[in-house]
PDB file of C-alpha atoms in Angstrom:
ATOM      1  CA  MET A   1       0.000   0.000   0.000  1.00 61.00           C
ATOM      2  CA  ILE A   2       1.271   3.483  -0.876  1.00 88.00           C
ATOM      3  CA  ASP A   3       1.322   6.282   1.702  1.00 95.00           C
ATOM      4  CA  LYS A   4       1.236   9.552  -0.282  1.00 97.00           C
ATOM      5  CA  THR A   5       1.509  11.820   2.777  1.00 97.00           C
ATOM      6  CA  PHE A   6       3.969  14.715   2.840  1.00 98.00           C
ATOM      7  CA  ALA A   7       4.930  16.480   6.057  1.00 97.00           C
ATOM      8  CA  SER A   8       4.382  20.040   4.825  1.00 98.00           C
ATOM      9  CA  ALA A   9       3.161  22.078   1.901  1.00 98.00           C
ATOM     10  CA  ALA A  10       6.728  23.295   1.329  1.00 98.00           C
ATOM     11  CA  GLU A  11       7.976  19.721   1.002  1.00 98.00           C
ATOM     12  CA  ALA A  12       5.116  18.780  -1.324  1.00 98.00           C
ATOM     13  CA  VAL A  13       5.861  21.561  -3.861  1.00 98.00           C
ATOM     14  CA  ALA A  14       9.655  21.609  -3.480  1.00 98.00           C
ATOM     15  CA  ASP A  15      10.392  20.116  -6.910  1.00 98.00           C
ATOM     16  CA  ILE A  16       8.096  22.394  -8.942  1.00 98.00           C
ATOM     17  CA  PRO A  17      10.604  24.177 -11.212  1.00 98.00           C
ATOM     18  CA  ASP A  18      10.612  27.568 -12.868  1.00 98.00           C
ATOM     19  CA  GLY A  19       8.569  27.480 -16.064  1.00 98.00           C
ATOM     20  CA  ALA A  20       6.271  24.653 -14.922  1.00 98.00           C
ATOM     21  CA  SER A  21       2.634  24.397 -15.995  1.00 98.00           C
ATOM     22  CA  LEU A  22       0.042  24.050 -13.216  1.00 98.00           C
ATOM     23  CA  ALA A  23      -3.666  23.230 -13.056  1.00 98.00           C
ATOM     24  CA  VAL A  24      -5.025  24.884  -9.908  1.00 98.00           C
ATOM     25  CA  GLY A  25      -8.400  24.149  -8.345  1.00 97.00           C
ATOM     26  CA  GLY A  26     -10.862  26.617  -6.908  1.00 93.00           C
ATOM     27  CA  PHE A  27     -13.879  28.613  -7.990  1.00 92.00           C
ATOM     28  CA  GLY A  28     -13.670  32.251  -7.023  1.00 87.00           C
ATOM     29  CA  LEU A  29     -12.096  31.968  -3.575  1.00 88.00           C
ATOM     30  CA  SER A  30     -13.864  28.704  -2.771  1.00 91.00           C
ATOM     31  CA  GLY A  31     -11.553  25.706  -2.631  1.00 94.00           C
ATOM     32  CA  ASN A  32      -8.308  27.589  -3.235  1.00 95.00           C
ATOM     33  CA  PRO A  33      -5.235  25.479  -2.292  1.00 97.00           C
ATOM     34  CA  ILE A  34      -3.791  28.478  -0.486  1.00 96.00           C
ATOM     35  CA  ALA A  35      -1.215  26.611   1.620  1.00 97.00           C
ATOM     36  CA  LEU A  36       0.329  25.117  -1.522  1.00 98.00           C
ATOM     37  CA  ILE A  37       0.178  28.461  -3.334  1.00 98.00           C
ATOM     38  CA  GLU A  38       1.923  30.240  -0.460  1.00 97.00           C
ATOM     39  CA  ALA A  39       4.569  27.507  -0.263  1.00 98.00           C
ATOM     40  CA  LEU A  40       5.228  27.961  -3.982  1.00 98.00           C
ATOM     41  CA  LEU A  41       5.502  31.717  -3.431  1.00 98.00           C
ATOM     42  CA  ALA A  42       7.943  31.249  -0.544  1.00 98.00           C
ATOM     43  CA  GLN A  43      10.294  29.034  -2.539  1.00 97.00           C
ATOM     44  CA  GLY A  44      10.520  31.589  -5.340  1.00 97.00           C
ATOM     45  CA  THR A  45       9.234  29.553  -8.293  1.00 97.00           C
ATOM     46  CA  ARG A  46       8.545  31.808 -11.273  1.00 97.00           C
ATOM     47  CA  ASP A  47       7.652  31.941 -14.980  1.00 98.00           C
ATOM     48  CA  LEU A  48       4.611  29.741 -14.334  1.00 98.00           C
ATOM     49  CA  SER A  49       1.886  28.848 -16.823  1.00 98.00           C
ATOM     50  CA  ILE A  50      -1.289  28.338 -14.812  1.00 98.00           C
ATOM     51  CA  VAL A  51      -4.658  26.894 -15.781  1.00 98.00           C
ATOM     52  CA  SER A  52      -7.420  27.866 -13.351  1.00 97.00           C
ATOM     53  CA  ASN A  53     -10.972  29.162 -13.568  1.00 95.00           C
ATOM     54  CA  ASN A  54      -9.819  32.525 -12.213  1.00 93.00           C
ATOM     55  CA  CYS A  55      -6.750  34.140 -10.671  1.00 93.00           C
ATOM     56  CA  GLY A  56      -8.000  34.857  -7.165  1.00 90.00           C
ATOM     57  CA  VAL A  57      -8.092  38.447  -5.949  1.00 88.00           C
ATOM     58  CA  ASP A  58      -5.286  40.940  -5.442  1.00 84.00           C
ATOM     59  CA  ASP A  59      -4.135  39.509  -2.099  1.00 85.00           C
ATOM     60  CA  TRP A  60      -5.515  35.971  -1.989  1.00 90.00           C
ATOM     61  CA  GLY A  61      -5.464  32.751  -3.936  1.00 93.00           C
ATOM     62  CA  LEU A  62      -3.413  32.858  -7.131  1.00 95.00           C
ATOM     63  CA  GLY A  63      -3.400  36.630  -6.766  1.00 94.00           C
ATOM     64  CA  VAL A  64      -0.409  36.355  -4.394  1.00 95.00           C
ATOM     65  CA  LEU A  65       1.673  34.729  -7.150  1.00 97.00           C
ATOM     66  CA  LEU A  66       0.436  37.266  -9.668  1.00 96.00           C
ATOM     67  CA  ASN A  67       1.385  40.192  -7.439  1.00 95.00           C
ATOM     68  CA  ALA A  68       4.879  38.738  -7.072  1.00 97.00           C
ATOM     69  CA  LYS A  69       5.224  38.547 -10.895  1.00 96.00           C
ATOM     70  CA  ARG A  70       5.594  34.769 -10.794  1.00 98.00           C
ATOM     71  CA  ILE A  71       2.992  33.991 -13.505  1.00 98.00           C
ATOM     72  CA  ARG A  72       3.852  34.154 -17.213  1.00 98.00           C
ATOM     73  CA  LYS A  73       0.542  32.904 -18.623  1.00 98.00           C
ATOM     74  CA  MET A  74      -2.994  32.283 -17.365  1.00 97.00           C
ATOM     75  CA  THR A  75      -5.586  30.065 -19.000  1.00 98.00           C
ATOM     76  CA  SER A  76      -8.872  31.090 -17.379  1.00 96.00           C
ATOM     77  CA  SER A  77     -12.566  31.664 -17.956  1.00 95.00           C
ATOM     78  CA  TYR A  78     -13.061  34.584 -15.557  1.00 90.00           C
ATOM     79  CA  VAL A  79     -10.670  37.359 -14.556  1.00 83.00           C
ATOM     80  CA  GLY A  80     -12.977  40.151 -13.397  1.00 76.00           C
ATOM     81  CA  GLU A  81     -12.164  40.345  -9.668  1.00 75.00           C
ATOM     82  CA  ASN A  82      -8.447  41.060  -9.948  1.00 84.00           C
ATOM     83  CA  LYS A  83      -7.257  44.586 -10.771  1.00 88.00           C
ATOM     84  CA  GLU A  84      -3.596  43.575 -10.896  1.00 92.00           C
ATOM     85  CA  PHE A  85      -4.504  40.904 -13.448  1.00 93.00           C
ATOM     86  CA  GLU A  86      -6.110  43.584 -15.628  1.00 91.00           C
ATOM     87  CA  ARG A  87      -3.075  45.848 -15.284  1.00 93.00           C
ATOM     88  CA  GLN A  88      -0.529  43.146 -16.147  1.00 95.00           C
ATOM     89  CA  PHE A  89      -2.573  41.892 -19.104  1.00 95.00           C
ATOM     90  CA  LEU A  90      -3.159  45.315 -20.667  1.00 93.00           C
ATOM     91  CA  SER A  91       0.473  46.322 -20.119  1.00 95.00           C
ATOM     92  CA  GLY A  92       1.772  43.230 -21.924  1.00 96.00           C
ATOM     93  CA  GLU A  93       3.314  41.628 -18.830  1.00 96.00           C
ATOM     94  CA  LEU A  94       0.916  38.666 -18.746  1.00 97.00           C
ATOM     95  CA  GLU A  95      -0.382  36.314 -21.421  1.00 98.00           C
ATOM     96  CA  LEU A  96      -4.033  35.236 -21.188  1.00 97.00           C
ATOM     97  CA  GLU A  97      -5.814  32.406 -22.959  1.00 97.00           C
ATOM     98  CA  LEU A  98      -9.451  33.271 -22.234  1.00 95.00           C
ATOM     99  CA  THR A  99     -11.585  30.124 -22.453  1.00 97.00           C
ATOM    100  CA  PRO A 100     -15.346  29.566 -22.024  1.00 97.00           C
ATOM    101  CA  GLN A 101     -15.980  28.102 -18.568  1.00 97.00           C
ATOM    102  CA  GLY A 102     -17.600  24.834 -19.618  1.00 97.00           C
ATOM    103  CA  THR A 103     -14.979  24.344 -22.317  1.00 98.00           C
ATOM    104  CA  LEU A 104     -12.205  24.876 -19.772  1.00 98.00           C
ATOM    105  CA  ALA A 105     -13.760  22.297 -17.465  1.00 98.00           C
ATOM    106  CA  GLU A 106     -13.997  19.752 -20.278  1.00 98.00           C
ATOM    107  CA  LYS A 107     -10.448  20.458 -21.503  1.00 98.00           C
ATOM    108  CA  LEU A 108      -9.142  19.588 -18.023  1.00 98.00           C
ATOM    109  CA  ARG A 109     -11.361  16.513 -17.693  1.00 98.00           C
ATOM    110  CA  ALA A 110     -10.384  15.311 -21.153  1.00 98.00           C
ATOM    111  CA  GLY A 111      -6.717  15.691 -20.327  1.00 98.00           C
ATOM    112  CA  GLY A 112      -7.145  13.504 -17.268  1.00 97.00           C
ATOM    113  CA  ALA A 113      -9.219  10.945 -19.171  1.00 97.00           C
ATOM    114  CA  GLY A 114      -6.708  10.526 -21.986  1.00 97.00           C
ATOM    115  CA  ILE A 115      -8.882  12.248 -24.598  1.00 98.00           C
ATOM    116  CA  ALA A 116      -6.729  14.373 -26.907  1.00 98.00           C
ATOM    117  CA  ALA A 117      -9.449  16.744 -28.148  1.00 98.00           C
ATOM    118  CA  PHE A 118     -13.193  17.169 -28.594  1.00 98.00           C
ATOM    119  CA  TYR A 119     -15.678  19.182 -30.633  1.00 98.00           C
ATOM    120  CA  THR A 120     -18.138  21.574 -28.991  1.00 98.00           C
ATOM    121  CA  GLN A 121     -20.690  24.140 -30.162  1.00 97.00           C
ATOM    122  CA  THR A 122     -19.459  26.663 -27.602  1.00 97.00           C
ATOM    123  CA  GLY A 123     -17.606  29.491 -29.313  1.00 97.00           C
ATOM    124  CA  VAL A 124     -18.756  28.806 -32.874  1.00 98.00           C
ATOM    125  CA  GLY A 125     -19.159  32.078 -34.763  1.00 97.00           C
ATOM    126  CA  THR A 126     -16.956  34.013 -32.327  1.00 97.00           C
ATOM    127  CA  GLN A 127     -13.258  34.793 -31.991  1.00 96.00           C
ATOM    128  CA  VAL A 128     -12.964  31.682 -29.824  1.00 96.00           C
ATOM    129  CA  ALA A 129     -13.281  29.666 -33.040  1.00 98.00           C
ATOM    130  CA  GLU A 130     -12.279  32.223 -35.665  1.00 97.00           C
ATOM    131  CA  GLY A 131      -9.169  33.481 -33.883  1.00 97.00           C
ATOM    132  CA  GLY A 132      -8.068  37.022 -33.097  1.00 96.00           C
ATOM    133  CA  LEU A 133      -8.660  37.091 -29.336  1.00 96.00           C
ATOM    134  CA  PRO A 134      -5.827  39.092 -27.733  1.00 96.00           C
ATOM    135  CA  ARG A 135      -3.515  36.825 -25.744  1.00 97.00           C
ATOM    136  CA  ARG A 136      -0.777  39.350 -25.105  1.00 97.00           C
ATOM    137  CA  TYR A 137      -0.680  43.111 -25.626  1.00 97.00           C
ATOM    138  CA  ASP A 138       2.440  45.025 -26.626  1.00 95.00           C
ATOM    139  CA  GLY A 139       2.135  47.628 -23.869  1.00 90.00           C
ATOM    140  CA  GLN A 140       1.206  50.335 -26.377  1.00 91.00           C
ATOM    141  CA  GLY A 141      -2.407  49.329 -26.919  1.00 89.00           C
ATOM    142  CA  GLY A 142      -1.669  46.933 -29.767  1.00 95.00           C
ATOM    143  CA  VAL A 143      -2.016  43.145 -29.842  1.00 96.00           C
ATOM    144  CA  ALA A 144       1.322  41.315 -29.781  1.00 97.00           C
ATOM    145  CA  VAL A 145      -0.102  37.780 -29.752  1.00 97.00           C
ATOM    146  CA  ALA A 146      -3.608  36.758 -30.855  1.00 97.00           C
ATOM    147  CA  SER A 147      -5.387  33.420 -30.669  1.00 97.00           C
ATOM    148  CA  PRO A 148      -5.206  31.250 -33.803  1.00 97.00           C
ATOM    149  CA  PRO A 149      -8.277  29.998 -35.692  1.00 98.00           C
ATOM    150  CA  LYS A 150      -9.548  26.548 -34.717  1.00 98.00           C
ATOM    151  CA  ASP A 151     -10.899  23.714 -36.810  1.00 98.00           C
ATOM    152  CA  VAL A 152     -14.684  23.913 -37.288  1.00 98.00           C
ATOM    153  CA  ARG A 153     -16.648  20.942 -38.639  1.00 98.00           C
ATOM    154  CA  VAL A 154     -20.279  20.070 -39.164  1.00 98.00           C
ATOM    155  CA  PHE A 155     -21.829  17.205 -37.171  1.00 98.00           C
ATOM    156  CA  ALA A 156     -25.401  16.029 -36.684  1.00 97.00           C
ATOM    157  CA  PRO A 157     -25.485  13.987 -33.447  1.00 95.00           C
ATOM    158  CA  ASP A 158     -29.204  14.692 -33.001  1.00 95.00           C
ATOM    159  CA  GLY A 159     -30.056  14.615 -36.695  1.00 97.00           C
ATOM    160  CA  THR A 160     -29.641  18.368 -37.216  1.00 97.00           C
ATOM    161  CA  GLU A 161     -26.416  19.597 -38.773  1.00 98.00           C
ATOM    162  CA  ARG A 162     -24.541  22.175 -36.711  1.00 98.00           C
ATOM    163  CA  GLU A 163     -21.024  23.557 -36.591  1.00 98.00           C
ATOM    164  CA  TYR A 164     -18.658  22.443 -33.837  1.00 98.00           C
ATOM    165  CA  VAL A 165     -15.234  23.830 -32.910  1.00 98.00           C
ATOM    166  CA  LEU A 166     -12.261  21.631 -32.033  1.00 98.00           C
ATOM    167  CA  GLU A 167     -10.833  22.125 -28.538  1.00 98.00           C
ATOM    168  CA  GLU A 168      -7.649  20.401 -27.409  1.00 98.00           C
ATOM    169  CA  ALA A 169      -7.337  18.791 -23.974  1.00 98.00           C
ATOM    170  CA  ILE A 170      -5.156  20.262 -21.228  1.00 98.00           C
ATOM    171  CA  VAL A 171      -2.449  18.310 -19.410  1.00 98.00           C
ATOM    172  CA  THR A 172      -0.123  20.147 -17.003  1.00 98.00           C
ATOM    173  CA  ASP A 173       3.113  19.280 -15.226  1.00 98.00           C
ATOM    174  CA  PHE A 174       1.529  19.638 -11.773  1.00 98.00           C
ATOM    175  CA  ALA A 175      -1.889  20.183 -10.194  1.00 98.00           C
ATOM    176  CA  LEU A 176      -2.617  21.938  -6.886  1.00 98.00           C
ATOM    177  CA  VAL A 177      -5.994  21.232  -5.249  1.00 98.00           C
ATOM    178  CA  HIS A 178      -7.868  21.621  -1.958  1.00 98.00           C
ATOM    179  CA  ALA A 179     -10.191  19.011  -0.434  1.00 98.00           C
ATOM    180  CA  ARG A 180     -12.207  18.755   2.771  1.00 97.00           C
ATOM    181  CA  ARG A 181     -11.063  15.215   3.599  1.00 98.00           C
ATOM    182  CA  GLY A 182      -8.614  12.739   2.178  1.00 98.00           C
ATOM    183  CA  ASP A 183      -6.943   9.487   3.095  1.00 98.00           C
ATOM    184  CA  THR A 184      -3.288   8.541   2.837  1.00 97.00           C
ATOM    185  CA  HIS A 185      -3.943   6.769  -0.468  1.00 97.00           C
ATOM    186  CA  GLY A 186      -5.067  10.070  -2.016  1.00 98.00           C
ATOM    187  CA  ASN A 187      -8.834   9.517  -2.168  1.00 98.00           C
ATOM    188  CA  LEU A 188     -10.517  12.910  -1.807  1.00 98.00           C
ATOM    189  CA  VAL A 189     -13.847  14.358  -0.689  1.00 98.00           C
ATOM    190  CA  PHE A 190     -14.672  17.988  -1.515  1.00 97.00           C
ATOM    191  CA  ASN A 191     -17.048  20.317   0.303  1.00 95.00           C
ATOM    192  CA  LYS A 192     -19.915  21.833  -1.683  1.00 93.00           C
ATOM    193  CA  SER A 193     -18.772  24.547  -4.148  1.00 91.00           C
ATOM    194  CA  ALA A 194     -15.106  23.745  -3.453  1.00 92.00           C
ATOM    195  CA  ARG A 195     -15.765  20.724  -5.668  1.00 94.00           C
ATOM    196  CA  ASN A 196     -15.907  23.081  -8.663  1.00 92.00           C
ATOM    197  CA  PHE A 197     -12.750  22.646 -10.762  1.00 96.00           C
ATOM    198  CA  ASN A 198     -10.717  20.913  -8.026  1.00 98.00           C
ATOM    199  CA  PRO A 199     -11.371  17.335  -9.268  1.00 98.00           C
ATOM    200  CA  LEU A 200     -10.856  18.448 -12.886  1.00 98.00           C
ATOM    201  CA  ALA A 201      -7.588  20.229 -12.101  1.00 98.00           C
ATOM    202  CA  ALA A 202      -6.408  17.151 -10.196  1.00 98.00           C
ATOM    203  CA  MET A 203      -7.113  14.910 -13.184  1.00 98.00           C
ATOM    204  CA  ALA A 204      -5.172  17.141 -15.588  1.00 98.00           C
ATOM    205  CA  GLY A 205      -1.909  17.242 -13.633  1.00 98.00           C
ATOM    206  CA  ARG A 206       0.815  14.678 -14.300  1.00 98.00           C
ATOM    207  CA  VAL A 207       1.648  15.093 -10.610  1.00 98.00           C
ATOM    208  CA  CYS A 208      -1.290  16.096  -8.393  1.00 98.00           C
ATOM    209  CA  ILE A 209      -0.618  17.656  -4.990  1.00 98.00           C
ATOM    210  CA  ALA A 210      -3.615  17.887  -2.656  1.00 98.00           C
ATOM    211  CA  GLN A 211      -3.965  19.850   0.556  1.00 98.00           C
ATOM    212  CA  VAL A 212      -6.707  18.454   2.810  1.00 98.00           C
ATOM    213  CA  GLU A 213      -8.288  19.836   5.931  1.00 98.00           C
ATOM    214  CA  GLU A 214      -8.555  16.396   7.486  1.00 98.00           C
ATOM    215  CA  LEU A 215      -6.378  13.379   6.710  1.00 98.00           C
ATOM    216  CA  VAL A 216      -7.686   9.942   7.661  1.00 97.00           C
ATOM    217  CA  ALA A 217      -6.524   6.355   7.397  1.00 96.00           C
ATOM    218  CA  PRO A 218      -7.467   4.162   4.411  1.00 95.00           C
ATOM    219  CA  GLY A 219     -10.951   2.696   4.856  1.00 94.00           C
ATOM    220  CA  GLU A 220     -12.338   5.608   6.884  1.00 97.00           C
ATOM    221  CA  LEU A 221     -13.906   7.281   3.853  1.00 97.00           C
ATOM    222  CA  ASP A 222     -17.166   5.820   2.580  1.00 96.00           C
ATOM    223  CA  PRO A 223     -16.279   4.525  -0.906  1.00 95.00           C
ATOM    224  CA  ASP A 224     -19.605   5.821  -2.264  1.00 96.00           C
ATOM    225  CA  SER A 225     -18.794   9.333  -0.959  1.00 96.00           C
ATOM    226  CA  ILE A 226     -15.375   9.685  -2.579  1.00 98.00           C
ATOM    227  CA  HIS A 227     -15.412  12.406  -5.247  1.00 98.00           C
ATOM    228  CA  LEU A 228     -11.944  11.759  -6.685  1.00 98.00           C
ATOM    229  CA  PRO A 229     -10.140   8.399  -6.512  1.00 97.00           C
ATOM    230  CA  GLY A 230      -6.561   8.309  -5.300  1.00 97.00           C
ATOM    231  CA  ILE A 231      -5.277   7.155  -8.699  1.00 96.00           C
ATOM    232  CA  TYR A 232      -5.235  10.831  -9.714  1.00 97.00           C
ATOM    233  CA  VAL A 233      -3.468  12.068  -6.553  1.00 98.00           C
ATOM    234  CA  HIS A 234       0.272  11.648  -5.968  1.00 98.00           C
ATOM    235  CA  ARG A 235       0.978  13.761  -2.867  1.00 98.00           C
ATOM    236  CA  ILE A 236      -1.223  14.791   0.029  1.00 98.00           C
ATOM    237  CA  VAL A 237      -0.609  17.173   2.939  1.00 98.00           C
ATOM    238  CA  GLU A 238      -2.867  17.948   5.889  1.00 98.00           C
ATOM    239  CA  VAL A 239      -3.445  21.667   6.558  1.00 97.00           C
ATOM    240  CA  GLY A 240      -6.069  21.516   9.334  1.00 96.00           C
ATOM    241  CA  THR A 241      -9.714  22.500   9.570  1.00 93.00           C
ATOM    242  CA  ASP A 242      -8.914  26.004  10.856  1.00 90.00           C
ATOM    243  CA  ILE A 243      -7.139  27.091   7.662  1.00 89.00           C
ATOM    244  CA  GLU A 244      -8.243  30.576   6.610  1.00 85.00           C
ATOM    245  CA  LYS A 245     -11.024  30.763   4.019  1.00 83.00           C
ATOM    246  CA  ARG A 246     -12.076  34.035   2.453  1.00 78.00           C
ATOM    247  CA  ILE A 247     -15.287  35.227   0.829  1.00 75.00           C
ATOM    248  CA  GLU A 248     -15.111  37.461  -2.249  1.00 72.00           C
ATOM    249  CA  ARG A 249     -18.311  39.419  -1.670  1.00 72.00           C
ATOM    250  CA  ARG A 250     -20.380  39.370   1.504  1.00 73.00           C
ATOM    251  CA  THR A 251     -24.040  40.066   0.821  1.00 76.00           C
ATOM    252  CA  VAL A 252     -27.179  39.954   2.948  1.00 72.00           C
ATOM    253  CA  SER A 253     -30.860  39.968   2.118  1.00 73.00           C
ATOM    254  CA  VAL A 254     -32.834  43.228   2.072  1.00 74.00           C
ATOM    255  CA  ALA A 255     -34.671  42.133   5.231  1.00 77.00           C
ATOM    256  CA  GLU A 256     -31.385  41.408   7.003  1.00 69.00           C
ATOM    257  CA  ALA A 257     -29.941  44.729   5.876  1.00 62.00           C
ATOM    258  CA  LEU A 258     -32.976  46.611   7.229  1.00 71.00           C
ATOM    259  CA  SER A 259     -32.766  44.765  10.531  1.00 74.00           C
ATOM    260  CA  ARG A 260     -29.148  45.908  10.857  1.00 68.00           C
ATOM    261  CA  ASP A 261     -29.927  49.420   9.554  1.00 62.00           C
ATOM    262  CA  ILE A 262     -27.549  48.862   6.609  1.00 54.00           C
ATOM    263  CA  PRO A 263     -28.167  51.315   3.732  1.00 54.00           C
ATOM    264  CA  GLU A 264     -29.529  49.569   0.617  1.00 52.00           C
ATOM    265  CA  GLY A 265     -26.736  48.852  -1.865  1.00 47.00           C
ATOM    266  CA  ALA A 266     -23.996  49.019   0.764  1.00 47.00           C
TER     267      ALA A 266
END
């Protein structure tokens, strides 16, 4: 039996080199593998190409690597909460491969499942398929690198012919993910919305590193409750249930706001 436990986040990420590609779990700030991200920051790894739904916020999640100028390229579906991301992209310091959210999820899943590429209707008739999306600016307002056109073919899976665009799978050198519970064999259980993108990122990484709030012995997890089997996970580190978790936007109902005498829209 294989024990995949590592003593610390720093030890688990120690061999991630400069220039590595990473698939990183999380959705907004939910399920961010922050201990692994901070360990990567501390060891000074740079020139990273990262695939993740978003890039955190200015001071949390992947935003801490971005602020330290450690990221060369992001492949994401949403970048709207990070002002430093916007600045680096428009100034030509950061490359961005903007990808529709469902397509990004399937590209990661396909990579983990051994599927080289797939056709989807998403993006047909737009720059996603036709090319021309800015990937890197030149710092003067011009486009230095634009997305290439993709193969578009006609299929009729339901009897009606439609155009579909070819999307290639994503496989990365490493994956960093966060789970609620895990066992020493790498089987993982995610908590609610933290399940978004974490299992997919884990599948896409050649080496998957998981931080878990609670680490248990093999057999303690109900097999029917396991969200990701340990075959996809290579290293696991326990970070504790009291690890800090942040919320992007705190909102309350109108009734709650009135009960607290909070001005509407505050």
